[in-house]
CSV table of C-alpha atoms in Angstrom, one decimal:
chain,number,residue,atom,x,y,z
A,1,UNK,CA,86.1,73.7,126.3
A,2,UNK,CA,89.5,73.0,126.2
A,3,UNK,CA,92.4,73.9,128.9
A,4,UNK,CA,94.3,76.0,126.2
A,5,UNK,CA,90.9,78.3,126.1
A,6,UNK,CA,91.3,79.6,129.4
A,7,UNK,CA,92.5,82.9,130.7
A,8,UNK,CA,95.2,84.1,130.9
A,9,UNK,CA,96.0,82.3,127.8
A,10,UNK,CA,99.8,82.1,128.3
A,11,UNK,CA,99.6,80.8,131.8
A,12,UNK,CA,97.0,78.1,130.7
A,13,UNK,CA,99.0,77.4,127.4
A,14,UNK,CA,102.1,76.4,129.5
A,15,UNK,CA,100.0,74.4,132.1
A,16,UNK,CA,98.8,72.4,129.4
A,17,UNK,CA,102.3,72.0,127.8
A,18,UNK,CA,103.8,70.9,131.4
A,19,UNK,CA,100.9,68.1,131.6
A,20,UNK,CA,102.5,66.7,128.8
A,21,UNK,CA,105.6,66.0,130.5
A,22,UNK,CA,106.2,63.2,132.5
A,23,UNK,CA,107.6,64.5,136.4
A,24,UNK,CA,107.6,62.2,139.0
A,25,UNK,CA,109.4,63.3,142.1
A,26,UNK,CA,113.2,62.0,141.5
A,27,UNK,CA,112.5,61.5,137.7
A,28,UNK,CA,112.4,64.8,136.8
A,29,UNK,CA,114.9,64.6,133.5
A,30,UNK,CA,112.1,65.3,131.0
A,31,UNK,CA,110.9,68.8,132.5
A,32,UNK,CA,114.3,69.6,133.2
A,33,UNK,CA,115.1,69.4,129.4
A,34,UNK,CA,111.9,71.3,128.6
A,35,UNK,CA,113.1,73.8,131.0
A,36,UNK,CA,116.3,74.1,129.2
A,37,UNK,CA,115.3,74.3,126.0
A,38,UNK,CA,112.7,77.0,126.7
A,39,UNK,CA,115.5,79.1,127.9
A,40,UNK,CA,117.5,78.5,125.2
A,41,UNK,CA,114.8,78.9,122.6
A,42,UNK,CA,114.6,82.2,124.1
A,43,UNK,CA,118.4,83.1,124.7
A,44,UNK,CA,117.5,83.3,128.5
A,45,UNK,CA,120.6,82.5,130.6
A,46,UNK,CA,120.2,79.8,132.9
A,47,UNK,CA,121.9,77.6,135.0
A,48,UNK,CA,121.5,74.1,136.9
A,49,UNK,CA,123.1,73.0,140.0
A,50,UNK,CA,124.1,69.8,141.3
A,51,UNK,CA,121.1,69.1,142.9
A,52,UNK,CA,119.3,69.6,139.5
A,53,UNK,CA,117.4,72.9,140.3
A,54,UNK,CA,117.2,75.2,137.7
A,55,UNK,CA,117.4,79.2,137.6
A,56,UNK,CA,116.1,81.1,134.5
A,57,UNK,CA,117.3,84.9,134.7
A,58,UNK,CA,115.6,87.4,132.5
A,59,UNK,CA,117.0,90.9,132.7
A,60,UNK,CA,114.9,94.2,133.4
A,61,UNK,CA,113.2,96.2,131.0
A,62,UNK,CA,115.3,99.2,130.1
A,63,UNK,CA,114.6,102.1,132.8
A,64,UNK,CA,113.9,99.2,135.8
A,65,UNK,CA,117.3,98.0,136.0
A,66,UNK,CA,117.6,99.6,139.3
A,67,UNK,CA,114.7,97.7,140.9
A,68,UNK,CA,115.6,94.6,143.2
A,69,UNK,CA,115.9,91.5,141.4
A,70,UNK,CA,112.7,89.3,142.5
A,71,UNK,CA,113.1,85.5,142.6
A,72,UNK,CA,110.1,83.4,141.7
A,73,UNK,CA,110.1,79.9,143.0
A,74,UNK,CA,108.3,76.8,142.2
A,75,UNK,CA,108.9,72.8,142.2
A,76,UNK,CA,108.9,71.0,139.0
A,77,UNK,CA,108.0,67.4,140.3
A,78,UNK,CA,104.2,66.4,140.9
A,79,UNK,CA,102.4,63.8,143.1
A,80,UNK,CA,101.5,60.9,141.1
A,81,UNK,CA,98.3,59.1,142.2
A,82,UNK,CA,95.4,57.4,140.2
A,83,UNK,CA,92.3,55.4,140.8
A,84,UNK,CA,92.4,51.8,140.7
A,85,UNK,CA,90.7,51.6,137.5
A,86,UNK,CA,92.8,53.9,135.6
A,87,UNK,CA,95.6,52.9,133.3
A,88,UNK,CA,98.3,55.2,133.5
A,89,UNK,CA,102.3,55.3,133.6
A,90,UNK,CA,103.4,58.4,135.2
A,91,UNK,CA,107.1,57.7,133.8
A,92,UNK,CA,105.6,58.1,130.1
A,93,UNK,CA,102.3,59.2,129.8
A,94,UNK,CA,100.9,62.7,129.7
A,95,UNK,CA,97.9,64.0,132.0
A,96,UNK,CA,94.6,64.2,130.7
A,97,UNK,CA,92.9,67.6,131.7
A,98,UNK,CA,89.2,67.9,131.4
A,99,UNK,CA,87.3,71.3,132.2
A,100,UNK,CA,84.3,70.2,134.6
A,101,UNK,CA,82.4,73.4,135.4
A,102,UNK,CA,84.6,75.9,137.5
A,103,UNK,CA,87.2,73.0,137.9
A,104,UNK,CA,90.3,71.9,136.1
A,105,UNK,CA,90.8,68.1,136.7
A,106,UNK,CA,92.8,65.2,135.2
A,107,UNK,CA,90.9,61.6,133.9
A,108,UNK,CA,91.6,59.2,136.7
A,109,UNK,CA,94.9,60.9,138.4
A,110,UNK,CA,96.2,63.9,139.9
A,111,UNK,CA,96.5,66.9,138.0
A,112,UNK,CA,99.6,68.1,139.0
A,113,UNK,CA,98.8,71.8,139.4
A,114,UNK,CA,100.9,71.3,142.5
A,115,UNK,CA,103.0,72.9,141.5
A,116,UNK,CA,102.5,72.9,137.9
A,117,UNK,CA,100.4,76.0,138.1
A,118,UNK,CA,103.5,77.7,139.6
A,119,UNK,CA,106.1,76.6,136.9
A,120,UNK,CA,103.6,77.8,134.2
A,121,UNK,CA,103.1,81.3,135.4
A,122,UNK,CA,106.8,81.8,135.6
A,123,UNK,CA,107.4,80.5,132.5
A,124,UNK,CA,104.4,82.9,131.2
A,125,UNK,CA,106.4,85.6,132.8
A,126,UNK,CA,109.5,85.0,131.2
A,127,UNK,CA,108.0,84.5,127.9
A,128,UNK,CA,105.7,87.8,128.0
A,129,UNK,CA,108.1,90.8,126.6
A,130,UNK,CA,105.1,93.2,126.9
A,131,UNK,CA,105.5,93.3,130.8
A,132,UNK,CA,107.5,96.0,132.1
A,133,UNK,CA,109.5,94.6,135.2
A,134,UNK,CA,113.1,94.7,137.3
A,135,UNK,CA,115.5,91.8,137.2
A,136,UNK,CA,113.8,88.3,137.3
A,137,UNK,CA,115.2,85.0,138.6
A,138,UNK,CA,112.7,82.0,138.4
A,139,UNK,CA,114.1,79.0,140.4
A,140,UNK,CA,112.6,75.8,139.6
A,141,UNK,CA,113.1,73.0,142.4
A,142,UNK,CA,113.4,69.5,142.0
A,143,UNK,CA,112.0,66.9,144.4
A,144,UNK,CA,109.7,68.5,146.6
A,145,UNK,CA,107.2,65.6,147.4
A,146,UNK,CA,109.5,63.3,148.7
A,147,UNK,CA,111.7,65.3,150.9
A,148,UNK,CA,112.4,68.9,149.7
A,149,UNK,CA,115.8,67.6,148.7
A,150,UNK,CA,116.0,70.2,145.9
A,151,UNK,CA,115.2,73.2,147.9
A,152,UNK,CA,117.3,71.9,150.7
A,153,UNK,CA,120.2,71.3,148.6
A,154,UNK,CA,120.4,74.7,146.8
A,155,UNK,CA,123.8,75.7,146.0
A,156,UNK,CA,125.3,78.6,147.5
A,157,UNK,CA,125.2,81.7,145.7
A,158,UNK,CA,123.1,80.1,143.0
A,159,UNK,CA,120.4,82.6,143.0
A,160,UNK,CA,121.3,86.5,143.6
A,161,UNK,CA,118.3,87.9,144.7
A,162,UNK,CA,117.0,89.3,148.2
A,163,UNK,CA,113.1,89.0,147.3
A,164,UNK,CA,111.9,85.4,147.1
A,165,UNK,CA,108.1,84.7,146.4
A,166,UNK,CA,107.2,81.2,146.4
A,167,UNK,CA,104.2,80.0,144.0
A,168,UNK,CA,103.2,77.1,146.0
A,169,UNK,CA,100.2,76.7,148.7
A,170,UNK,CA,97.8,74.1,149.7
A,171,UNK,CA,95.4,76.7,151.0
A,172,UNK,CA,92.7,77.8,148.6
A,173,UNK,CA,92.4,80.8,150.2
A,174,UNK,CA,95.6,82.1,149.9
A,175,UNK,CA,95.8,81.2,145.9
A,176,UNK,CA,95.8,84.8,145.0
A,177,UNK,CA,95.8,85.4,141.1
A,178,UNK,CA,99.7,84.6,140.8
A,179,UNK,CA,100.2,86.8,137.6
A,180,UNK,CA,98.8,89.6,139.4
A,181,UNK,CA,100.9,89.4,142.6
A,182,UNK,CA,104.3,88.8,140.5
A,183,UNK,CA,103.3,91.7,137.9
A,184,UNK,CA,102.8,94.2,141.5
A,185,UNK,CA,106.0,92.9,143.0
A,186,UNK,CA,108.1,93.1,139.7
A,187,UNK,CA,107.4,96.8,139.8
A,188,UNK,CA,108.1,97.8,143.4
A,189,UNK,CA,111.2,99.3,144.3
A,190,UNK,CA,110.3,98.6,148.0
A,191,UNK,CA,108.1,95.5,148.8
A,192,UNK,CA,105.4,96.2,151.6
A,193,UNK,CA,105.3,94.2,154.6
A,194,UNK,CA,101.6,93.1,153.7
A,195,UNK,CA,100.2,92.9,150.0
A,196,UNK,CA,96.3,92.9,150.0
A,197,UNK,CA,94.5,91.5,147.1
A,198,UNK,CA,91.2,90.0,146.0
A,199,UNK,CA,91.7,86.2,146.2
A,200,UNK,CA,90.9,84.4,142.8
A,201,UNK,CA,91.4,80.5,142.4
A,202,UNK,CA,93.6,79.9,139.1
A,203,UNK,CA,93.4,76.1,139.5
A,204,UNK,CA,91.3,74.0,141.4
A,205,UNK,CA,92.7,70.5,141.4
A,206,UNK,CA,93.0,67.2,143.5
C-alpha cells in the first residue's frame, strides 16, 4: 500500500505532495512557491506578508455568504532529523514515506506530519468544490519549529476572520479527524464553546 491509497484520499494526496517538497525551518521558499502555484492554478485569492506567511482565501458557497469567516492555520516548516546511518539532504531531498501497519512513517528521517497533515487538510478543503461552506481563510505560517517567527510577525490585518482553528497538536488524544472538525465549523453560524467529536488519529509519525 502507498500513502496515496489512504483515506480521505484528497488529504493524503496533498500530504504526499508536501513530502516531496523540501521545507526546513527558515528555508521554506520551495513550499511557499508550491502554495502560490496551488492558489494560482485554482484562481484562488492569496496574499503573502513580509514574514513569508501566506493566506489563501476561498469564497463562501452560494447561500452561505452570511456565515462567519473561519481561519484554518498550520505551519509549513518541519523538524529535520535523520538517523545516523541515513543519507538525506533536507534542503533538496523528498521524504520517503512508508506504510507500516497502522502507522505512516518515513525511512530514516522525520516524517513532517507536524504540521504537514494540517497543511494537507487545508489544501484538500480548498480543492474540494463539493463541500458547502462559509468564507474560508487558510493561513500557512513559516518558521514555527525554531521560534514561531512567522506567527509572531504576522502582519496586522493580514487575516480578516475572527474564528481561528489551529490544525497543529502534539497530543494524539487531541488529533481529531481534521476534515470532520473543519466541515462542522464551516457550516455553523454560531460556534459552540465546546465541540465533542470522536477522536481518530489521522497520522502517526515521529
